mmCIF file of C-alpha atoms and ligand atoms in Angstrom:
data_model
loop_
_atom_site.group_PDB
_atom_site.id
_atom_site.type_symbol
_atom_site.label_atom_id
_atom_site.label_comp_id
_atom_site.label_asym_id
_atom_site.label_seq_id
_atom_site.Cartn_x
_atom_site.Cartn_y
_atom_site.Cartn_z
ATOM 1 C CA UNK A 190 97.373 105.996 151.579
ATOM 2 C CA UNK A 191 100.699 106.722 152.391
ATOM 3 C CA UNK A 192 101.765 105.882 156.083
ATOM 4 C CA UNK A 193 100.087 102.586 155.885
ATOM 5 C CA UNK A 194 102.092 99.209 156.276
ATOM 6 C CA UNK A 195 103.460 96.842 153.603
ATOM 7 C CA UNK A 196 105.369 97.078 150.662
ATOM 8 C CA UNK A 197 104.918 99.992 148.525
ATOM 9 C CA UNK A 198 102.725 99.718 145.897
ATOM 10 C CA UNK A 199 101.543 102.015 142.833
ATOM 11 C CA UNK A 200 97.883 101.933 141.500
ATOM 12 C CA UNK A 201 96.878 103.611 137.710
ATOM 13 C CA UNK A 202 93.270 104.088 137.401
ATOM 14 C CA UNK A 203 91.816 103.462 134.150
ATOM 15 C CA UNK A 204 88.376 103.938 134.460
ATOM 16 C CA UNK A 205 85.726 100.942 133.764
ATOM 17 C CA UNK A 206 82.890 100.057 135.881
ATOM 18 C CA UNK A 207 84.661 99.146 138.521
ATOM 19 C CA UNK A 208 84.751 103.384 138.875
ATOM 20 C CA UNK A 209 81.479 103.654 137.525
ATOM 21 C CA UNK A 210 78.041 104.201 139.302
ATOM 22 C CA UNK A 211 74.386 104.166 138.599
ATOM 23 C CA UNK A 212 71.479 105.807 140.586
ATOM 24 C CA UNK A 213 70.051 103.019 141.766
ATOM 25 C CA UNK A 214 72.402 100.357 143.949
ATOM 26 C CA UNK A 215 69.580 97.454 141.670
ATOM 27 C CA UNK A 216 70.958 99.145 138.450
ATOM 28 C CA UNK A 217 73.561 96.316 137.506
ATOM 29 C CA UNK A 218 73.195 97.285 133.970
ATOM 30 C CA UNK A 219 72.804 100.975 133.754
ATOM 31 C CA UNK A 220 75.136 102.548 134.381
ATOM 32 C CA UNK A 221 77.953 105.173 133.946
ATOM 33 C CA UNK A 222 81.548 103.482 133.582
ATOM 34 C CA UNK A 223 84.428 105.522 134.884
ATOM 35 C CA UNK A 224 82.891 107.743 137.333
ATOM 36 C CA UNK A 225 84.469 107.182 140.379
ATOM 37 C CA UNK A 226 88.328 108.511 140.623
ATOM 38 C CA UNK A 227 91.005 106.222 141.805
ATOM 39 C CA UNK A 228 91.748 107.862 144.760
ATOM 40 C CA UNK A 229 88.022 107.181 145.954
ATOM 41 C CA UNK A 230 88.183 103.617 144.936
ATOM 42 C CA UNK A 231 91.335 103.265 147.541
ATOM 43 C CA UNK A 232 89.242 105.165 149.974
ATOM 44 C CA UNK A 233 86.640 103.287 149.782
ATOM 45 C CA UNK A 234 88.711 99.840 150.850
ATOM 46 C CA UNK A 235 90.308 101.053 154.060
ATOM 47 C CA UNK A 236 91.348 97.322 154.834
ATOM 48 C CA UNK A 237 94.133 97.941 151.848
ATOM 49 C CA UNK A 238 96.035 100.018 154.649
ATOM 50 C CA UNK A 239 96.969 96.401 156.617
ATOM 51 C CA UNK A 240 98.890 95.128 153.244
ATOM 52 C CA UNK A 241 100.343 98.193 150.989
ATOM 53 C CA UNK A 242 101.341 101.587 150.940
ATOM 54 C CA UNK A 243 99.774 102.739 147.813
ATOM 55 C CA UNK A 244 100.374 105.702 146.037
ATOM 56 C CA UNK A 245 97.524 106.577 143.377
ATOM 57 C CA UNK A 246 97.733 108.064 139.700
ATOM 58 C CA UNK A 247 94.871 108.433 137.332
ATOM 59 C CA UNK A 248 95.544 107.800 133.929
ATOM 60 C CA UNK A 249 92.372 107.696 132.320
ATOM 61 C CA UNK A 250 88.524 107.576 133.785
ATOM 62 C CA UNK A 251 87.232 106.209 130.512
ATOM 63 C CA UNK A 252 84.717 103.432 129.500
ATOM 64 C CA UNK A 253 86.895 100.861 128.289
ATOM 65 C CA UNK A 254 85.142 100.947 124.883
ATOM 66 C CA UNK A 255 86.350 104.145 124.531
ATOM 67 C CA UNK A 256 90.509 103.546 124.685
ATOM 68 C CA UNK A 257 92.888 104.850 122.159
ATOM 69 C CA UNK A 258 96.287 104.600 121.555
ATOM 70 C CA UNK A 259 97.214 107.741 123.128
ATOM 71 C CA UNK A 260 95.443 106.257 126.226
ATOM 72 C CA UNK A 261 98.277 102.998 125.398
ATOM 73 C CA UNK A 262 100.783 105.181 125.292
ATOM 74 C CA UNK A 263 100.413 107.553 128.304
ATOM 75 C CA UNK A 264 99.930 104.565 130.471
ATOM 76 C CA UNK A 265 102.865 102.542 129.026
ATOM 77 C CA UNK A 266 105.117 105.796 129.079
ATOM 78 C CA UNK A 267 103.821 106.357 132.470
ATOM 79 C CA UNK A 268 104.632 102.755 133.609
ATOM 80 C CA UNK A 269 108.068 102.242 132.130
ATOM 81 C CA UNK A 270 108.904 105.212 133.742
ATOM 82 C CA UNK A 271 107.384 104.556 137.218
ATOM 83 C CA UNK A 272 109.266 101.061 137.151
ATOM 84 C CA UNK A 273 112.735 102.603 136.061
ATOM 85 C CA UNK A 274 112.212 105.575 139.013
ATOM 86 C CA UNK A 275 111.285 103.613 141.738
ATOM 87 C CA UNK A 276 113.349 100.022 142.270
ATOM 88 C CA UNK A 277 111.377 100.288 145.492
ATOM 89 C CA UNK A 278 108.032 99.758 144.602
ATOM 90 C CA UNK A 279 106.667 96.670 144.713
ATOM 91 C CA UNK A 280 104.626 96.424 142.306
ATOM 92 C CA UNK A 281 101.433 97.975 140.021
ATOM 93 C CA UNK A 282 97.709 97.891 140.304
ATOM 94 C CA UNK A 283 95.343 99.000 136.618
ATOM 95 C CA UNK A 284 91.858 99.744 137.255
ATOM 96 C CA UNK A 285 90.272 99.088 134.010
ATOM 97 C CA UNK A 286 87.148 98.666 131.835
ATOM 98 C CA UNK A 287 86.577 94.672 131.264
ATOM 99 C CA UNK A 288 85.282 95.278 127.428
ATOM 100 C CA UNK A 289 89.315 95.615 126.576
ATOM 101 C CA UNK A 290 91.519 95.108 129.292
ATOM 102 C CA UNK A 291 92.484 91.719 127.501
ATOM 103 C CA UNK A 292 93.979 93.900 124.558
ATOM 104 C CA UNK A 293 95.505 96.051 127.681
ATOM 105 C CA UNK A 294 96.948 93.146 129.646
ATOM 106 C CA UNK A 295 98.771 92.096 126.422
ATOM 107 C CA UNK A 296 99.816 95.201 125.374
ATOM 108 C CA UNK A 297 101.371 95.798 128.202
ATOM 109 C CA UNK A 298 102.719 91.874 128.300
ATOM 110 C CA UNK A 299 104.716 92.730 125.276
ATOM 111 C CA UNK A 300 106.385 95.733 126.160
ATOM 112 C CA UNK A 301 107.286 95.703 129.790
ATOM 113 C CA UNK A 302 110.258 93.993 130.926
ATOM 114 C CA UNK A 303 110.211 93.699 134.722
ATOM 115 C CA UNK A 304 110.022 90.671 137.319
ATOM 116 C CA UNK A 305 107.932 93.168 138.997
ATOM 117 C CA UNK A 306 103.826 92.131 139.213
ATOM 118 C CA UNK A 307 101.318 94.889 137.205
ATOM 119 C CA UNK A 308 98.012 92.946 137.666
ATOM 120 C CA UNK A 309 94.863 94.530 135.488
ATOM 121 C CA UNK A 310 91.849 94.428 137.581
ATOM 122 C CA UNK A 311 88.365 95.899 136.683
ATOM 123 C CA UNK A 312 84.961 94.621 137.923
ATOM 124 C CA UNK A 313 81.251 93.358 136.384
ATOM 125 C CA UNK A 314 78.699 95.366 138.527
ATOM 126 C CA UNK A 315 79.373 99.120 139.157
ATOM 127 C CA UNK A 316 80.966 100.353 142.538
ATOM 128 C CA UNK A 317 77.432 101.558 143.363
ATOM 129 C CA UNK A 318 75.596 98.134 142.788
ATOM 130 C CA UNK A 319 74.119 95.652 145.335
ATOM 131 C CA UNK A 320 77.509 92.881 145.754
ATOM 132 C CA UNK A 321 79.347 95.223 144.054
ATOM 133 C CA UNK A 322 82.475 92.647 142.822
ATOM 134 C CA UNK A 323 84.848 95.696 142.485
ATOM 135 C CA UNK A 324 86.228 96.013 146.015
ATOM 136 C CA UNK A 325 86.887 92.564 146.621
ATOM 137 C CA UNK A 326 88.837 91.970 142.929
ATOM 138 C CA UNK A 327 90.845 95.387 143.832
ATOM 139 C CA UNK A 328 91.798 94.041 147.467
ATOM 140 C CA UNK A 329 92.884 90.665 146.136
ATOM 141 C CA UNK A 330 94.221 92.571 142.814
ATOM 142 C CA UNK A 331 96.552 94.688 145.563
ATOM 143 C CA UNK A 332 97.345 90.848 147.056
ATOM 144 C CA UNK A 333 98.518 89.722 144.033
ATOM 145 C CA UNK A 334 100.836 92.412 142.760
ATOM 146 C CA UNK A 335 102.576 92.422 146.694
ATOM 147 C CA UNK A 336 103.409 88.909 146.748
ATOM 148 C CA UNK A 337 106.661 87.672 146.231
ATOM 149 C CA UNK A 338 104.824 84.486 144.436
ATOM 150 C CA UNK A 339 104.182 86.754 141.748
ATOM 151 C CA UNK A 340 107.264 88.060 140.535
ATOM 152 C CA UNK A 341 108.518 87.037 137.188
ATOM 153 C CA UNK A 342 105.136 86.202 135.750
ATOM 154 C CA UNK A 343 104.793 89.417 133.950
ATOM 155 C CA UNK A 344 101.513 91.051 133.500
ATOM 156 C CA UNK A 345 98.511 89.197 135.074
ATOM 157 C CA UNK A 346 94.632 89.626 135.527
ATOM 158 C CA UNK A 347 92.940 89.342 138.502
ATOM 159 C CA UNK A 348 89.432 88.703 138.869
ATOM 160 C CA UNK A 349 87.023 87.052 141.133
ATOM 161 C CA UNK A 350 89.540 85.219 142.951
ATOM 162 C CA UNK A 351 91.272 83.912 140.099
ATOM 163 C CA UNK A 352 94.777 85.006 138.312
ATOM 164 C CA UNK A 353 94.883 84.970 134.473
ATOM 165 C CA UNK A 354 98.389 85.558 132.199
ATOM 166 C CA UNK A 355 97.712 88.357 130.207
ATOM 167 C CA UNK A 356 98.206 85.919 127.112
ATOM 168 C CA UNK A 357 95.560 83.709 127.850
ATOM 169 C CA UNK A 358 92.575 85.926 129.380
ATOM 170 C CA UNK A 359 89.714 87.178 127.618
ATOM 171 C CA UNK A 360 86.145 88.381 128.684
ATOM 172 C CA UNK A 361 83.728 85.415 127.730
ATOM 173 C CA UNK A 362 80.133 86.561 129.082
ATOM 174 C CA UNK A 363 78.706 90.246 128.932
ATOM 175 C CA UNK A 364 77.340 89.561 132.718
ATOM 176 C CA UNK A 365 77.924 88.198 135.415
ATOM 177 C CA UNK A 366 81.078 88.084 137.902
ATOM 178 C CA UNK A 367 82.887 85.015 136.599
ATOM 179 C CA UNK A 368 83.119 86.604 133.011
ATOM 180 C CA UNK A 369 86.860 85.923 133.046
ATOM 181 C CA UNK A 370 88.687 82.728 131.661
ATOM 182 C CA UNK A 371 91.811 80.808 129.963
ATOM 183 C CA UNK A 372 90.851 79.380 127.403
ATOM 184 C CA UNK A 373 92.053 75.934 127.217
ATOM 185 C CA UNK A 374 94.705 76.092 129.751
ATOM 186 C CA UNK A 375 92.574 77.761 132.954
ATOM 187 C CA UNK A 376 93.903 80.239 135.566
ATOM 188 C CA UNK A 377 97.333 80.962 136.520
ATOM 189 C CA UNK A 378 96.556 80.539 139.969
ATOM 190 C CA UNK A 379 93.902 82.039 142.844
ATOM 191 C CA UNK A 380 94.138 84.011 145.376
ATOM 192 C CA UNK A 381 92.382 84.505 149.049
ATOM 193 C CA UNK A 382 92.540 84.681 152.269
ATOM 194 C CA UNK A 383 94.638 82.164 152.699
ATOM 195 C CA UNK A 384 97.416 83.975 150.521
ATOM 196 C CA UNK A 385 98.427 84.143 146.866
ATOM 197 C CA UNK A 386 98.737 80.635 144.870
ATOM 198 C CA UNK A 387 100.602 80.350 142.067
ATOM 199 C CA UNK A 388 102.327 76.950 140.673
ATOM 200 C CA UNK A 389 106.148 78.118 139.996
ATOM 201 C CA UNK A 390 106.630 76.937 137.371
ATOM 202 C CA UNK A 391 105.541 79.520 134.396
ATOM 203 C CA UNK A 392 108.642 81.164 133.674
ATOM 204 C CA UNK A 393 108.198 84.438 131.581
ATOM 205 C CA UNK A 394 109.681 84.936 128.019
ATOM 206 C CA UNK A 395 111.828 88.324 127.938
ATOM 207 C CA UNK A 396 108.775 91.268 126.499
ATOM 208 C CA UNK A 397 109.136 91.024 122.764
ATOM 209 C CA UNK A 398 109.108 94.891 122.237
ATOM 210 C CA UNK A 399 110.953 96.102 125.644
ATOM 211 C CA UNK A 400 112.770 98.983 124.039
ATOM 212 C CA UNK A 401 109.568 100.338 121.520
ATOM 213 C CA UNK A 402 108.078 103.824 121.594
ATOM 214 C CA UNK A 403 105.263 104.379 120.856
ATOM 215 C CA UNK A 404 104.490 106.757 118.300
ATOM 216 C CA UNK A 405 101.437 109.145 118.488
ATOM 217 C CA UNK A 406 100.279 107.978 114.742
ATOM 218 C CA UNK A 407 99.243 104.118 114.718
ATOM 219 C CA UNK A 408 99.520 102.082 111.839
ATOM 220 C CA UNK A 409 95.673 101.326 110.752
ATOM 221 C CA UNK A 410 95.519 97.549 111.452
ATOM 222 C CA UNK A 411 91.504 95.552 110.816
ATOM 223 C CA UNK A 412 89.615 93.293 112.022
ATOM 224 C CA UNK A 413 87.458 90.797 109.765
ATOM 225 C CA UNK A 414 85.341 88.427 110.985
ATOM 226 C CA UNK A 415 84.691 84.916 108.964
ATOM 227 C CA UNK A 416 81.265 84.167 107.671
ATOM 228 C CA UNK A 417 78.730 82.612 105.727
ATOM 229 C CA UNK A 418 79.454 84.504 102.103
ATOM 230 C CA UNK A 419 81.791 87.325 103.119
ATOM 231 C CA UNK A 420 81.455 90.938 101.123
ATOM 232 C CA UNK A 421 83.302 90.775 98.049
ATOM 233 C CA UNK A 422 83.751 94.614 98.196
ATOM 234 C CA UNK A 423 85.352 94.303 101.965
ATOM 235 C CA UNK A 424 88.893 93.206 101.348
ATOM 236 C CA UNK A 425 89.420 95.129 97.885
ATOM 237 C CA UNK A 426 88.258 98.684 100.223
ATOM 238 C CA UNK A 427 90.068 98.098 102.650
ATOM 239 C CA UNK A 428 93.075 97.728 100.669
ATOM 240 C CA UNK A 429 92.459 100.347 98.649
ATOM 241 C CA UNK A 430 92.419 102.942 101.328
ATOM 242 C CA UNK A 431 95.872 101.531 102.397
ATOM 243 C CA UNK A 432 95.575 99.212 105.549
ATOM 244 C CA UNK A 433 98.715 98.334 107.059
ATOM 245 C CA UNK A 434 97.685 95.010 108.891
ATOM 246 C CA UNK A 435 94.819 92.383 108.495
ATOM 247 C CA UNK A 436 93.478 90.427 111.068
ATOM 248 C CA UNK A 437 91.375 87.160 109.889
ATOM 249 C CA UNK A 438 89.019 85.947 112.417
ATOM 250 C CA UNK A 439 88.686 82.856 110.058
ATOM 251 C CA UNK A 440 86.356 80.346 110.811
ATOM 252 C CA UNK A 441 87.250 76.212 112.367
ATOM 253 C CA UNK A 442 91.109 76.980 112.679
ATOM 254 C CA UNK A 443 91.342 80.284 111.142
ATOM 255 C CA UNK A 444 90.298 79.383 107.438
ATOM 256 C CA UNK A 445 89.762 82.212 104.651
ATOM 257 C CA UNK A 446 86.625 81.708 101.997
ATOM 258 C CA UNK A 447 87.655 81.522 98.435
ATOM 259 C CA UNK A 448 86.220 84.780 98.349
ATOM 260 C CA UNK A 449 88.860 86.296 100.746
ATOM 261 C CA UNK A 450 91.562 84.451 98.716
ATOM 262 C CA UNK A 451 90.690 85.154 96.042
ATOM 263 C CA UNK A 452 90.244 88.690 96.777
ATOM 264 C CA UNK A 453 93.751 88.675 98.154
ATOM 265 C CA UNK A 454 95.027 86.774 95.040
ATOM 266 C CA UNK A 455 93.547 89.404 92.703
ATOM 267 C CA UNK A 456 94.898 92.563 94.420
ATOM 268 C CA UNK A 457 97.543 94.019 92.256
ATOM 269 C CA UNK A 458 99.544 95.481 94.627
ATOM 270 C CA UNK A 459 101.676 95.008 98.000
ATOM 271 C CA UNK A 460 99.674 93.246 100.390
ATOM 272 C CA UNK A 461 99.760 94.056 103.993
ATOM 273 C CA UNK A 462 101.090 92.058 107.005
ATOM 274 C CA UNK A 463 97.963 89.639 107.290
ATOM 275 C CA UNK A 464 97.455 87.243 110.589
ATOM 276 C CA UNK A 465 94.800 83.931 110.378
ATOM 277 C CA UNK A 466 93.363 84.017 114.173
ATOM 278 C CA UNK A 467 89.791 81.832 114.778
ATOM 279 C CA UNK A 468 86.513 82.469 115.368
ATOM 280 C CA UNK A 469 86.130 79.182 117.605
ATOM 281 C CA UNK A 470 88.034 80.960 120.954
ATOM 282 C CA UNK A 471 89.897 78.061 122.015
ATOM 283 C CA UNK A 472 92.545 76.135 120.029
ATOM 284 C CA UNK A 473 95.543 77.473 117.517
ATOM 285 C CA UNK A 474 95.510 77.882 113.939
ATOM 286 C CA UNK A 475 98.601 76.232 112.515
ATOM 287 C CA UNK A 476 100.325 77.336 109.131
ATOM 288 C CA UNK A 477 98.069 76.130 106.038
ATOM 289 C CA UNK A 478 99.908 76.353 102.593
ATOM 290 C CA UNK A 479 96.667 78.017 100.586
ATOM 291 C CA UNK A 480 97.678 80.519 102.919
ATOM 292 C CA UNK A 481 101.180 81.058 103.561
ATOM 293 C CA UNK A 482 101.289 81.354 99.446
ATOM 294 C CA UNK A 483 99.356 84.722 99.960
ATOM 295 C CA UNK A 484 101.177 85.898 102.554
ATOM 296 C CA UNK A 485 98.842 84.957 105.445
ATOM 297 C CA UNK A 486 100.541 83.964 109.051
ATOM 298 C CA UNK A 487 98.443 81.741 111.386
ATOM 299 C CA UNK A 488 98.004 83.449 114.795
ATOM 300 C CA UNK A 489 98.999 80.588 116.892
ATOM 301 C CA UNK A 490 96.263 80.800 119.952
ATOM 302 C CA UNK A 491 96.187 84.520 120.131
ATOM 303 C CA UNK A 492 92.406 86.010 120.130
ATOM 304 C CA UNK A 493 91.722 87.913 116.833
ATOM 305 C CA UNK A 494 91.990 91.417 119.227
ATOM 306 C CA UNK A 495 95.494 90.080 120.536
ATOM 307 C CA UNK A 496 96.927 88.900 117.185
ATOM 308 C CA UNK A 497 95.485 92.464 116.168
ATOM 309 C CA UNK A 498 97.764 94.264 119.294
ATOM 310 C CA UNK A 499 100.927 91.800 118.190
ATOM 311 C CA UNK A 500 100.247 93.289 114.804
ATOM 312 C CA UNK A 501 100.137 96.808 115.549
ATOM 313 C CA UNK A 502 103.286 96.887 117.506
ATOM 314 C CA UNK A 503 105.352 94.558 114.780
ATOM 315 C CA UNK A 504 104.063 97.692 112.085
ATOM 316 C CA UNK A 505 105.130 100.231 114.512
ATOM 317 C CA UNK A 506 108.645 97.945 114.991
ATOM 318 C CA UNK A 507 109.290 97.914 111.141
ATOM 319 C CA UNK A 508 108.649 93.969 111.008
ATOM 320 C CA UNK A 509 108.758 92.376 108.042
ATOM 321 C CA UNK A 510 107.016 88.955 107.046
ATOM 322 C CA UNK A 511 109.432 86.967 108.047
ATOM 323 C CA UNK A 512 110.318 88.724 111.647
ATOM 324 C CA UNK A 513 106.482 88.441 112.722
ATOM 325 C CA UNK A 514 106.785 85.000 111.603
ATOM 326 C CA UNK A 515 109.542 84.006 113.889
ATOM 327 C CA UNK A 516 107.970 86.188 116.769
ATOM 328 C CA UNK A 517 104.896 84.050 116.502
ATOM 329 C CA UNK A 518 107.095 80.929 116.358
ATOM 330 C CA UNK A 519 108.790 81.731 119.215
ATOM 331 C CA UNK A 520 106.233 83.094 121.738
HETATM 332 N N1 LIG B 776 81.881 99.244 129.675
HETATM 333 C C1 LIG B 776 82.755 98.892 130.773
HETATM 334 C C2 LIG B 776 84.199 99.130 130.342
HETATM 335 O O1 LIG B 776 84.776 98.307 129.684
HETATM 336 C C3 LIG B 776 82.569 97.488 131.161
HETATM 337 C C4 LIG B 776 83.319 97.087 132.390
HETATM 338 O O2 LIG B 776 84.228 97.721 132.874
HETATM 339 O O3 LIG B 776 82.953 96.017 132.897
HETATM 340 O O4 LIG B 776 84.734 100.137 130.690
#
């Protein structure tokens, strides 16, 4: 799209259903996710030309489901790089599956360090569907990431009309095109026809891991969700093959069964960096002394999958307890 007016903007393609397609334009749930290349997607939305000159790279055409870290790192490698090269550019577009672009959003959150807008956007129906939502989220995506209101926020979602911080958004309904929220504290801000609105007064934090690389062997960090009478076998396996992280999706604010404690409290050797996130989805899970004496570290309000991505990177840093105790402190 080069020749077109506005500021200069760059746009990664992911994949997701916002490039995906199904045979029939009624299939909303059948479907193929990335399909469609990103190139296509621009194409497809000539009225982009009247507000950027976008340039188009395609990272990925994946289902989101399907992600791995060497997708992470070729599109953080990719991005650092585009940002350093180009003190031009406006700003960055990510097409993206929605079934992790939270985990994406805050990935990215915590390791670039630019005033510079990169908005996520993906969509709920496939590009080929009846009110296909794709489009319009990309247009106002490509809205966002231009304005000057934007700047300094860091890495934001944009979906149906509404902007999300890439700390607070998560996917909260499997259908549907308002499957987006904050939990507890809303949108950022909206955006229309009528321009880009965004409050100034969020002020972003410096990105906690700016100078990281990423390595191409991750540190093996879990999941475990809280539960009526948890396996007994669970913990003790997954410590046996060597996990370097935990992730507690505990239940009410982020609480362990004596089962998991005790299973903690019985394991002979080194534990691993553990994290107490919630099962509820809104509200934080504050330190708890039956705990902290294993070794456990409340999550704050981070979602058990972004406590899991604050996790991964503190392995890859070198954090010890302590360090990942002040970064959650201080976020
Ligand atoms: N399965 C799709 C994905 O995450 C869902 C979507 O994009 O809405 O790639």
């Amino acid at each position: 799209m080069t020749g077109s007016k506005g500021p200069r903007l760059r746009l990664l393609g992911t994949g997701g259903t916002i490039a995906g397609t199904a045979p029939e334009s009624t299939q909303l749930n059948r479907y193929a996710a990335g399909v469609i290349g990103a190139e296509a997607l621009l194409t497809a939305l000539p009225q982009l030309n009247q507000i950027a000159d976008i340039q188009v790279e395609q990272i990925a055409n994946v289902d989101s489901a399907d992600l791995g870290f060497n997708h992470w790192r070729d599109l953080v490698d990719r991005l650092r790089q585009i940002l350093a090269e180009d003190s031009g550019l406006a700003g960055v577009v990510i097409t993206h599956g929605t079934n992790t672009l939270e985990e994406t959003a805050w990935l990215l959150q915590l390791l670039i360090d630019d005033p510079r807008p990169v908005v996520l956007v993906g969509a709920m129906r496939p590009a080929s569907a009846l009110s296909a939502d794709g489009p319009l989220n990309l247009y106002q995506a490509v809205q966002v990431a231009v304005s000057a209101e934007a700047r300094g926020r860091g890495v934001m979602v944009v979906m149906d009309g509404q902007i999300h911080s890439a700390r607070a958004v998560s996917k909260r309904a499997t259908q549907g095109v308002g499957a987006f929220h904050s939990a507890g504290r809303g949108p950022l801000g909206w955006v229309d026809d009528f321009g880009v609105h965004l409050p100034a007064v969020e002020q972003r934090a410096p990105a906690a891991f700016a100078a990281l690389s990423l390595p191409t062997v991750w540190p093996q960090v879990v999941i475990l969700h809280g539960c009526v009478q948890p396996s007994e076998a669970l913990i003790p396996a997954l410590l046996s093959a060597g996990v370097q992280g935990l992730v507690f999706t505990g239940t009410g604010a982020g609480q362990l069964s004596s089962v998991e404690r005790n299973a903690l409290a019985q394991w002979q050797g080194p534990l691993p960096l553990m994290l107490r996130a919630n099962r509820c989805g809104m509200g934080p899970v504050h330190r708890c002394e039956d705990h902290a004496r294993l070794g456990l570290l409340p999550a704050g309000d981070l979602s058990p999958q972004k406590a899991r991505v604050l996790l991964l990177l503190a392995l890859i840093n070198g954090d010890d307890r302590t360090t990942l105790a002040s970064r959650l402190l201080s976020r």
